[in-house]
Tab-separated table of C-alpha atoms and ligand atoms in Angstrom:
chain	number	residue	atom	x	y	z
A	3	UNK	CA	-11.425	11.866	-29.246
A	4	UNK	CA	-10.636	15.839	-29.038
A	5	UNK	CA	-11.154	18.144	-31.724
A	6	UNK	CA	-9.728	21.760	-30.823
A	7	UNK	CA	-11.015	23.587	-34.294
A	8	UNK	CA	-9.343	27.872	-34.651
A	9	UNK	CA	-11.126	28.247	-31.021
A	10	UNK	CA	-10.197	31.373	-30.143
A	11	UNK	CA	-11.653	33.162	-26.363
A	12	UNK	CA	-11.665	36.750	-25.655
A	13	UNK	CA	-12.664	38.183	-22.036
A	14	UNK	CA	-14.279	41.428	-21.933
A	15	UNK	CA	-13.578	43.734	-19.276
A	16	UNK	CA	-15.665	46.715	-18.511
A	17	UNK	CA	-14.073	50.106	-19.339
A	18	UNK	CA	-11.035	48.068	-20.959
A	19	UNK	CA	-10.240	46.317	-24.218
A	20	UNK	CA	-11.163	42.745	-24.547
A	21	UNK	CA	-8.396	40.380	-23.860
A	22	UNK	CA	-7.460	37.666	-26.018
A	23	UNK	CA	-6.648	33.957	-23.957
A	24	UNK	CA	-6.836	31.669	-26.408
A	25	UNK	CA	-6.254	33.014	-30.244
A	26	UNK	CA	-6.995	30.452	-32.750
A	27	UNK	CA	-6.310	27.305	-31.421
A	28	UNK	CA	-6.077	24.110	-32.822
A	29	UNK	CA	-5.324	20.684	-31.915
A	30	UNK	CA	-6.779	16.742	-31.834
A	31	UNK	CA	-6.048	15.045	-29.208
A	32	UNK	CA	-6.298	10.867	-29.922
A	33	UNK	CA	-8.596	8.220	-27.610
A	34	UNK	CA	-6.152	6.904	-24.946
A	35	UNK	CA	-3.921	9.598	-24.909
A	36	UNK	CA	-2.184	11.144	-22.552
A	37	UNK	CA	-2.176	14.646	-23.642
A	38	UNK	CA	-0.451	18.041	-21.996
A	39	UNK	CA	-0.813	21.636	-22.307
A	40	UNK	CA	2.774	23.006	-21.194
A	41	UNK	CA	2.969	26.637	-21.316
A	42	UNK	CA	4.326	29.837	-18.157
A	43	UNK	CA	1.552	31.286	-16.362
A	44	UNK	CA	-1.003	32.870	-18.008
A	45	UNK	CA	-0.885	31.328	-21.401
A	46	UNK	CA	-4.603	29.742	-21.653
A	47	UNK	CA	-3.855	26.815	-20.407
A	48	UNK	CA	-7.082	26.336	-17.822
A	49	UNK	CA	-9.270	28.382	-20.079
A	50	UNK	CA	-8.593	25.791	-23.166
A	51	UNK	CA	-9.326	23.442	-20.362
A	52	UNK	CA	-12.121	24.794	-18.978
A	53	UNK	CA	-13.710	25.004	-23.041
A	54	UNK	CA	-13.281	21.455	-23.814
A	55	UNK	CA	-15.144	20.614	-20.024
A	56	UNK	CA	-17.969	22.853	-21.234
A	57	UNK	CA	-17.380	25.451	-18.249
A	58	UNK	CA	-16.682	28.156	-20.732
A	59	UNK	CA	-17.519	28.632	-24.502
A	60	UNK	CA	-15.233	29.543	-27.207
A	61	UNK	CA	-15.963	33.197	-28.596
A	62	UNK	CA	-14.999	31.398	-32.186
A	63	UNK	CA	-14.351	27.831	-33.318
A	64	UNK	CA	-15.611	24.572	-32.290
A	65	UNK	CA	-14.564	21.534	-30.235
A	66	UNK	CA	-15.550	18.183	-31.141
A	67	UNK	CA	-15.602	15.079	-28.646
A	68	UNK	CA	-15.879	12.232	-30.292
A	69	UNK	CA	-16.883	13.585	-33.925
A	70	UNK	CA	-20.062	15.750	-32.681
A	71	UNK	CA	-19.654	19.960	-32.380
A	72	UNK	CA	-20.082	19.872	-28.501
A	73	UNK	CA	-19.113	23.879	-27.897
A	74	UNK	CA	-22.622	24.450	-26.587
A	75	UNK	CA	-23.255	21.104	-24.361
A	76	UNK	CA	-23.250	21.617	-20.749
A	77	UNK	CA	-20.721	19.786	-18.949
A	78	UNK	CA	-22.731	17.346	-17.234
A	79	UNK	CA	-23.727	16.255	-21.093
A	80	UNK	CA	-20.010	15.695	-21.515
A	81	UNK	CA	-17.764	12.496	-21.405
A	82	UNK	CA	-15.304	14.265	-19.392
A	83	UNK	CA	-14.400	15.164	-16.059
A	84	UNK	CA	-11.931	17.264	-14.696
A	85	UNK	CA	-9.541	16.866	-11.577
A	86	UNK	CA	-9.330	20.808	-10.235
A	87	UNK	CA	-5.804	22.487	-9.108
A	88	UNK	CA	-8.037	22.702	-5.441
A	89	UNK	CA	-8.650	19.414	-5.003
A	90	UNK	CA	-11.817	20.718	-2.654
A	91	UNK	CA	-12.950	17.614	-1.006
A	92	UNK	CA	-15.957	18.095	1.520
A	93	UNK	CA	-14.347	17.787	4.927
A	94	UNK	CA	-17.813	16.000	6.747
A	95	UNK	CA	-18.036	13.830	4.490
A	96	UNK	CA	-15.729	9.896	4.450
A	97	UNK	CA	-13.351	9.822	1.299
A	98	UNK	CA	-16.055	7.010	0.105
A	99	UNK	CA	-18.811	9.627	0.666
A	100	UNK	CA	-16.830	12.150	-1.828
A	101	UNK	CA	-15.716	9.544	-4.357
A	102	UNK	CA	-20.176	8.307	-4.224
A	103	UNK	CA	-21.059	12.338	-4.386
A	104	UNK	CA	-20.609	12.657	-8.360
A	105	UNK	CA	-22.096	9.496	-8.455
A	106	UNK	CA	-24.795	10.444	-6.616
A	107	UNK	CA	-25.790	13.873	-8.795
A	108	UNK	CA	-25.463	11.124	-11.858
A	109	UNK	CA	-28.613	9.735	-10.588
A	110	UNK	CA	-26.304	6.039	-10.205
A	111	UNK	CA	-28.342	3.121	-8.100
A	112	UNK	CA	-27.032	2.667	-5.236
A	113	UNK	CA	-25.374	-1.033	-5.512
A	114	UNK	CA	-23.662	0.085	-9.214
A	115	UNK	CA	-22.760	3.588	-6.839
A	116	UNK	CA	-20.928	1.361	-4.183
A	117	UNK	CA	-19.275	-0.799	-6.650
A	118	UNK	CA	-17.593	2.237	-8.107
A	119	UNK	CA	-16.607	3.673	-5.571
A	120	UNK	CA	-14.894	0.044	-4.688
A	121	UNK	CA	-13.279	0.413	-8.264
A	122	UNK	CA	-11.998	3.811	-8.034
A	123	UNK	CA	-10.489	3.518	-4.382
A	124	UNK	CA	-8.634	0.329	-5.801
A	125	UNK	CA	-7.668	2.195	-8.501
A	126	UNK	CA	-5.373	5.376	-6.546
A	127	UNK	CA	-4.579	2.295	-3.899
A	128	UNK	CA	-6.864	3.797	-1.063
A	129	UNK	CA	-9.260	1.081	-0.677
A	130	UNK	CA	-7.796	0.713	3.563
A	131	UNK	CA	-8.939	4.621	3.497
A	132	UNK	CA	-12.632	4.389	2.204
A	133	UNK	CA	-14.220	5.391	5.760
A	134	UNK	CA	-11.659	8.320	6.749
A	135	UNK	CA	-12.281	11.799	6.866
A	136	UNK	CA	-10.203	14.183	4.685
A	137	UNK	CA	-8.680	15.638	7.221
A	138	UNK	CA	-7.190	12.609	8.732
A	139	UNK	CA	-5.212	12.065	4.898
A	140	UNK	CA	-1.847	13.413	3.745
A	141	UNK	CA	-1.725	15.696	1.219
A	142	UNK	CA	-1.313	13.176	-1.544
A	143	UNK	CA	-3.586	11.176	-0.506
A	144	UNK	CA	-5.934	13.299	-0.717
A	145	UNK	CA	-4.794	14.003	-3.988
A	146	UNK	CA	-5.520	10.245	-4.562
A	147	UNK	CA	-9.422	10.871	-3.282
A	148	UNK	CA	-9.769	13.591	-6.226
A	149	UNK	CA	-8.257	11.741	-8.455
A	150	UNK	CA	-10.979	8.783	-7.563
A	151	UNK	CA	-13.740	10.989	-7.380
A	152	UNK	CA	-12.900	12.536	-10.720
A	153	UNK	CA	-12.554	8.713	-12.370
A	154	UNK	CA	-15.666	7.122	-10.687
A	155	UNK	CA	-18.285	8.130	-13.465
A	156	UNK	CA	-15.906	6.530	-15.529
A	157	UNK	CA	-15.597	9.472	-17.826
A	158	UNK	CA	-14.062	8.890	-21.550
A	159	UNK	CA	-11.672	11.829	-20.692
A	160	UNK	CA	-10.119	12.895	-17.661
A	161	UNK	CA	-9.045	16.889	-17.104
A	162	UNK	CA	-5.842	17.725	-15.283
A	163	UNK	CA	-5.230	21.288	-14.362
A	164	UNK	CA	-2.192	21.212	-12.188
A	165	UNK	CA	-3.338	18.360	-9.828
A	166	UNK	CA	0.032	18.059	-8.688
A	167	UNK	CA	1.148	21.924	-7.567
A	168	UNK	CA	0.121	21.097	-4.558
A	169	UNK	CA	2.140	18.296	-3.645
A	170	UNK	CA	6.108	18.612	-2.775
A	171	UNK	CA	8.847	17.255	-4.764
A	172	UNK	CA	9.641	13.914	-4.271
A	173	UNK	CA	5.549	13.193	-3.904
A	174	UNK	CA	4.917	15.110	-6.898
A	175	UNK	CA	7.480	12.327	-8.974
A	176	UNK	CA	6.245	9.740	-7.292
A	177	UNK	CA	2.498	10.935	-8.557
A	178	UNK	CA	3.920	11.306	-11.724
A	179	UNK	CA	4.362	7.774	-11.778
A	180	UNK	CA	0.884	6.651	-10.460
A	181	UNK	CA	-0.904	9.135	-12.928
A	182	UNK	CA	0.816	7.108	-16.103
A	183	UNK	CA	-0.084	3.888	-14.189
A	184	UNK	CA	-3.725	5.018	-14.103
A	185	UNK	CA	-3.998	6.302	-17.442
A	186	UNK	CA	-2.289	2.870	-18.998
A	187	UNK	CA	-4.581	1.041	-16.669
A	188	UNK	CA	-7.957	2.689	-17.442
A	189	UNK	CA	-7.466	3.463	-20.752
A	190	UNK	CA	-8.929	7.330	-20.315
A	191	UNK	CA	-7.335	10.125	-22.674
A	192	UNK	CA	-5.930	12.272	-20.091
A	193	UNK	CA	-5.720	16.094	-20.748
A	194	UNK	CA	-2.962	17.052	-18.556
A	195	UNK	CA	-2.256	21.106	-17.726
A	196	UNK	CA	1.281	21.917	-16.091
A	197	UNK	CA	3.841	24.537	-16.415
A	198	UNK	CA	6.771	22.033	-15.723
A	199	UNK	CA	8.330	21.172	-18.308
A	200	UNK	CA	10.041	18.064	-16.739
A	201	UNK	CA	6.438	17.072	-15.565
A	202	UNK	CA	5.551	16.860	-19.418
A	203	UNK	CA	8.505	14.990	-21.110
A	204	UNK	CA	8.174	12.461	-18.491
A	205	UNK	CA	4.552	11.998	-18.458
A	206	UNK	CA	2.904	12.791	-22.122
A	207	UNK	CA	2.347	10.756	-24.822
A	208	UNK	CA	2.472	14.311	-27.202
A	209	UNK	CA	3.141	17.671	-25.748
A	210	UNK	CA	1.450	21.164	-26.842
A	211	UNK	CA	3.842	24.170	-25.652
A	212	UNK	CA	1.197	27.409	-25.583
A	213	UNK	CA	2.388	31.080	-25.465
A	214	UNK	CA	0.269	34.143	-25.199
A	215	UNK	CA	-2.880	32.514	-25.925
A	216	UNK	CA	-1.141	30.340	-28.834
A	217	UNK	CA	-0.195	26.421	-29.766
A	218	UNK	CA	3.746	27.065	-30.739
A	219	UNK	CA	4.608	23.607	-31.021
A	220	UNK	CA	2.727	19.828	-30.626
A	221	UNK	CA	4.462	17.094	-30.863
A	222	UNK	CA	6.420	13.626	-28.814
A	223	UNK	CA	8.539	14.895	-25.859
A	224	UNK	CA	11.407	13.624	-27.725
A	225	UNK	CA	10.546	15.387	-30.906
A	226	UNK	CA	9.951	18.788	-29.316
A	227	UNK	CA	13.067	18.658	-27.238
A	228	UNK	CA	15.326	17.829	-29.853
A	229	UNK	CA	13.667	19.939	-32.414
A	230	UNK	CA	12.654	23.257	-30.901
A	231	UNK	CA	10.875	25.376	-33.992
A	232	UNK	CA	11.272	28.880	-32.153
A	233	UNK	CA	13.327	30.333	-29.266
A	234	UNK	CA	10.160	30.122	-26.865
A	235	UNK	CA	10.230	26.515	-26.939
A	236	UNK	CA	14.563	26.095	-27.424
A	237	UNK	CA	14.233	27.992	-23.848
A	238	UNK	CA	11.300	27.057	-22.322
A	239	UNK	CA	12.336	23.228	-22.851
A	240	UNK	CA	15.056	22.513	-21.598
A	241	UNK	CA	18.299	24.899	-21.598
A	242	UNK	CA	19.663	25.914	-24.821
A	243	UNK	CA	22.091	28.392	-25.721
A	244	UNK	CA	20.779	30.249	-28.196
A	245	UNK	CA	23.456	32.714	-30.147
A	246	UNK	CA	23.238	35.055	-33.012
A	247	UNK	CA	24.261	32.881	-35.626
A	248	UNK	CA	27.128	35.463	-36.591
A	249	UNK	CA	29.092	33.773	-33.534
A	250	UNK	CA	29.179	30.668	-34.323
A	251	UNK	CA	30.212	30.795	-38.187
A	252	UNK	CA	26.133	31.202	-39.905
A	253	UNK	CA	24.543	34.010	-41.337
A	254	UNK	CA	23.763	36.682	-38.951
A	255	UNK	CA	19.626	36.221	-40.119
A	256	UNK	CA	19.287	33.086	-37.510
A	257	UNK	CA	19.985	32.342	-34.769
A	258	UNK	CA	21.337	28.706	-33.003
A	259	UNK	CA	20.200	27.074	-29.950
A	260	UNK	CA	22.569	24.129	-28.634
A	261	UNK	CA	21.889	22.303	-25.397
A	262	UNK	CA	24.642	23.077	-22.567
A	263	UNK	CA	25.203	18.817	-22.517
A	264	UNK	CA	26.195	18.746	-26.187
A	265	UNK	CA	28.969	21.260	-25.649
A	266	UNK	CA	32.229	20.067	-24.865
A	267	UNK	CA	34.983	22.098	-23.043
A	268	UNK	CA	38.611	21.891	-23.543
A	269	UNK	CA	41.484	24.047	-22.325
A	270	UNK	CA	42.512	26.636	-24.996
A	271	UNK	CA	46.470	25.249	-23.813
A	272	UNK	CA	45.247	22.040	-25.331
A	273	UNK	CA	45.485	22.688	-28.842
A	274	UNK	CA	42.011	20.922	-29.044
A	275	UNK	CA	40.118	21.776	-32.020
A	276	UNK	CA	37.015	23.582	-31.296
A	277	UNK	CA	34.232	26.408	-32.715
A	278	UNK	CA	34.505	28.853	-30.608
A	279	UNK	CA	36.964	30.162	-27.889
A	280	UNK	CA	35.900	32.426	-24.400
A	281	UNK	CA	36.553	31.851	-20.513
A	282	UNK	CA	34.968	29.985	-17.423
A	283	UNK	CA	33.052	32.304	-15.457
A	284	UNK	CA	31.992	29.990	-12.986
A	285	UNK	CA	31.911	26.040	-12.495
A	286	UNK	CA	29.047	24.050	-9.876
A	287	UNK	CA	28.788	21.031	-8.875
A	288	UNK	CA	24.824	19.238	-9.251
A	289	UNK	CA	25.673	16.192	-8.334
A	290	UNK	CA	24.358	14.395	-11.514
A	291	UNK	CA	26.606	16.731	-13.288
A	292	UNK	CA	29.053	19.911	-13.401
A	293	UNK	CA	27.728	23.212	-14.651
A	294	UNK	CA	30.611	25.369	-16.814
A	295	UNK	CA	29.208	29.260	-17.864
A	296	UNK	CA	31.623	30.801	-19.696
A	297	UNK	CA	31.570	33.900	-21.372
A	298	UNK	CA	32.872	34.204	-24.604
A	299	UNK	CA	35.298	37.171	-26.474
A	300	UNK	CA	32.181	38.696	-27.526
A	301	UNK	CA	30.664	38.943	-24.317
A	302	UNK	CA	28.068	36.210	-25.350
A	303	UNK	CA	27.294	33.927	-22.191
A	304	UNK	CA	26.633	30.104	-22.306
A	305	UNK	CA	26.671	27.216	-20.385
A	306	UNK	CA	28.251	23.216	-21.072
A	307	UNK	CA	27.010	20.695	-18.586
A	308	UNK	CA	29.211	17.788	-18.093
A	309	UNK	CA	28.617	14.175	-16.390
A	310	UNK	CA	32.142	14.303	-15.794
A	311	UNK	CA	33.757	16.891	-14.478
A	312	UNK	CA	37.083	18.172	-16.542
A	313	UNK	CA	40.421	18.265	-14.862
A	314	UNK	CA	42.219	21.038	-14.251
A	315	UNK	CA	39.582	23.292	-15.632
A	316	UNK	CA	39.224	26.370	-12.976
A	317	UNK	CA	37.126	30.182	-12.909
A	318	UNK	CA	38.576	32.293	-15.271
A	319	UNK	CA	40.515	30.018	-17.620
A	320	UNK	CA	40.555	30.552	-20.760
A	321	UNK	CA	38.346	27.381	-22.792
A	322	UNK	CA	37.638	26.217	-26.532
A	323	UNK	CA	33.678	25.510	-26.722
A	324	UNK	CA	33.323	22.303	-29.354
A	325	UNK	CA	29.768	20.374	-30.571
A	326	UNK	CA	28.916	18.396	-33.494
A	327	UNK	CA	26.687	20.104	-35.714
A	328	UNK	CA	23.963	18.142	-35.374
A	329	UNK	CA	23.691	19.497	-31.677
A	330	UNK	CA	22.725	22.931	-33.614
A	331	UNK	CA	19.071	23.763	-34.120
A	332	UNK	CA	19.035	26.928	-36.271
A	333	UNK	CA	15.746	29.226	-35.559
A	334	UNK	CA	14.374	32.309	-37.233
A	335	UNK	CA	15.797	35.199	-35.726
B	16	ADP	P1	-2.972	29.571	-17.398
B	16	ADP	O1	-3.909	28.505	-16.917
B	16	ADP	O2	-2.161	29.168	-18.571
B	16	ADP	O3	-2.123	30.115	-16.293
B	16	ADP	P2	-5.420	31.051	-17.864
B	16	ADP	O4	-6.091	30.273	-18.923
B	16	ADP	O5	-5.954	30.902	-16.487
B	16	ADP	O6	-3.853	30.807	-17.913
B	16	ADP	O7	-5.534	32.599	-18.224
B	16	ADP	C1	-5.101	33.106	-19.474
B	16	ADP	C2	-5.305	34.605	-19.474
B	16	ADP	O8	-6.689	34.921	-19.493
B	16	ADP	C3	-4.734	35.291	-18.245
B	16	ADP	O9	-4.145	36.511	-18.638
B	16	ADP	C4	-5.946	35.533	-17.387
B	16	ADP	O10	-5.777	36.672	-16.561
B	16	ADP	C5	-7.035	35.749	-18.406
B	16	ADP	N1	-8.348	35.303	-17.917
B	16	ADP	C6	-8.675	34.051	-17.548
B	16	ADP	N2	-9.957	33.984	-17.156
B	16	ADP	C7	-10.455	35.258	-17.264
B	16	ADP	C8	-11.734	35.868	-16.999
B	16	ADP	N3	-12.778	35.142	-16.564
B	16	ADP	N4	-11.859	37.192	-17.242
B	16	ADP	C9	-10.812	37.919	-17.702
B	16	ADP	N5	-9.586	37.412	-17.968
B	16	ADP	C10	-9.407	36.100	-17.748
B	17	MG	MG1	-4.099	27.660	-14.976
C-alpha cells in the first residue's frame, strides 16, 4: 500500500547546521494493516507521517502509495487522511457539520455527503450525538468525532499521530480497543504514531521502533519483544536487564538483555542452583506482580518480577539470580 524508499528529511535552520529527522528510511507498509511508528520524543515520528500525507517532502527518497512515486502529490491528491494529535474540531459547528466539512471541500453531493456522515457516526458509535456541539462532548468523544471526520472520505489509509495523548488512562485502553475494532471493520491500513510502547504491542499488526531519525527494528509485537536486535529496543520495549556479558559467564564483547519475569529468585541459604549470586535491594508490591531489584557482588543492578511473591525473601538478603538460557538475548556491545 506504503512504500517508504531511503527517504531521508533534513530541516534547515538559519545561521545553524541543517538537522537531520528522518535519515534514510525505509519501510512497506501492507493494504489492511495496522501499522505503528513507536519511537521517544523527537525521533521523526510525525515528520515520516507528515511525508507519506504529502504535508512535507522528503529531501531524498521516494514514497509510493499504491505502486506510483507520490513524493510530489499534494495531499488532497492522496488516498489518505490523517487524524491530528489536536483533534481541532470547529466549536459552531454540530459534530455532523464537522464530520460533512471534509466532505464538503471534496466537492461530495449532498445526499452521498449525508449518507456518510450517517456511516461514519455509526462507525465511532455516535450516531445519538450527530446534532451536538463539541463542546457539549467528553473528551473521547470528541475523539470519536475526529476519528469520523478523518474516515468519512473513506480514505484507503488512515494517519494516527498520537490521537490518543489526549485522553486519560482507562479511556485511552478502552480506545485502544475501538481503534482495532474500526480498523478490522473498515478494512483501512492504519498508520499509527505513539511513543507507548504498550499502546503498540497491543494494537499493531507490525511495529517500527525509530531512534534519532532511524528504523532500528520492524517487525510483529511478539517478534520484536522477544527478539530485541540492539539495546535501544531491549530497553525501550519492555524492561530488560541488560549486563556486560562478562557477568553472566560470555565474552566480555556483548552484552545480554533478560526480561526481569524470566529471572527467578531463590535464597542463597537454599542451596538452589543458580547463575549468578547478589542481594535484594528493595521488593514492591504491583498488584499483578512483585518487583525484586537486587544488586549484585559487582555492583551491577537488576530487577526479577514475580506473579508470586517468594516467601521469606526480605531487603537486604542475600539471593541466587537463575533463567534458562533461552531468556538471554545477546546484543552487540
Ligand atoms: P516525533 O514526532 O517523533 O516526536 P518529530 O518528527 O516531530 O518527532 O521531530 C523530529 C525532529 O525534527 C525533532 O528534533 C524536531 O525538533 C525536528 N523538526 C521537526 N519539524 C521541524 C521543522 N519544521 N524545522 C526544524 N526542525 C524540525
Ligand atoms: Mg510527534
Amino acid at each position: 500500500m506504503i512504500s517508504i524508499e531511503n527517504v531521508s528529511k533534513s530541516f534547515l535552520a538559519k545561521g545553524a547546521e541543517a538537522f537531520t529527522a528522518l535519515d534514510d528510511v525505509s519501510m512497506r507498509i501492507r493494504d489492511r494493516e495496522f501499522f505503528t511508528l513507536l519511537g521517544p520524543s523527537g525521533c521523526g515520528k510525525t515528520t515520516l507521517l507528515r511525508i507519506i500525507a504529502g504535508f512535507d517532502f522528503p529531501s531524498a527518497g521516494t514514497v509510493r502509495i499504491e505502486g506510483a512515486d507520490s513524493s510530489a502529490l499534494p495531499p488532497q491528491k492522496r488516498p489518505v487522511n490523517t487524524v491530528f494529535q489536536s483533534y481541532a474540531l470547529f466549536p459552531h459547528m454540530t459534530v455532523a457539520e464537522n464530520v460533512a466539512f471534509g466532505l464538503q471541500m471534496q466537492k461530495v453531493v449532498k445526499s452521498d455527503r449525508q449518507a456518510r456522515v450517517a456511516e461514519a457516526l455509526r462507525l465511532v458509535r455516535l450516531e445519538s450525538m450527530a446534532s451536538r456541539l463539541p463542546g457539549q462532548l467528553s473528551g473521547g468523544q470528541q475523539q470519536r468525532v475526529a476519528l469520523a471526520r478523518a474516515l468519512a472520505p473513506r480514505p484507503k489509509v488512515l494517519l494516527l499521530d498520537e490521537p490518543l495523548s489526549a485522553l486519560d488512562l482507562k479511556l485511552r485502553r478502552e480506545m485502544q480497543g475501538e481503534l482495532k475494532r474500526l480498523q478490522q471493520e473498515t478494512g483501512i491500513t492504519f498508520i499509527l504514531v505513539t511513543h507507548d510502547q504498550e499502546e503498540a504491542l497491543a494494537m499493531s499488526d507490525r511495529i517500527a521502533v525509530m531512534s534519532a531519525g532511524r528504523v532500528l527494528q520492524m517487525g510483529a509485537p511478539r517478534e520484536i519483544y522477544d527478539n530485541p536486535k540492539s539495546r535501544f529496543v531491549a530497553d525501550f520495549i519492555g524492561e530488560s536487564n541488560v549486563l556486560p556479558g562478562a557477568t553472566v559467564g560470555h565474552g566480555a564483547d556483548i552484552m545480554v538483555a533478560v526480561r526481569p519475569e524470566r529471572i527467578a529468585l531463590s535464597m542463597l541459604a537454599s542451596g538452589l542452583p543458580g547463575k549468578i549470586r547478589g542481594t535484594i535491594t528493595s521488593i514492591t508490591y504491583l498488584g499483578l506482580d512483585t518487583l525484586y531489584e537486587i544488586t549484585l557482588d559487582n555492583g551491577e543492578r537488576l530487577r526479577s518480577r514475580s506473579r508470586q511473591s517468594i516467601s521469606g525473601l526480605d531487603a537486604g538478603q542475600a539471593v541466587i539470580l537463575d533463567w534458562p538460557s533461552d531468556a538471554e538475548r545477546h546484543l552487540a556491545n
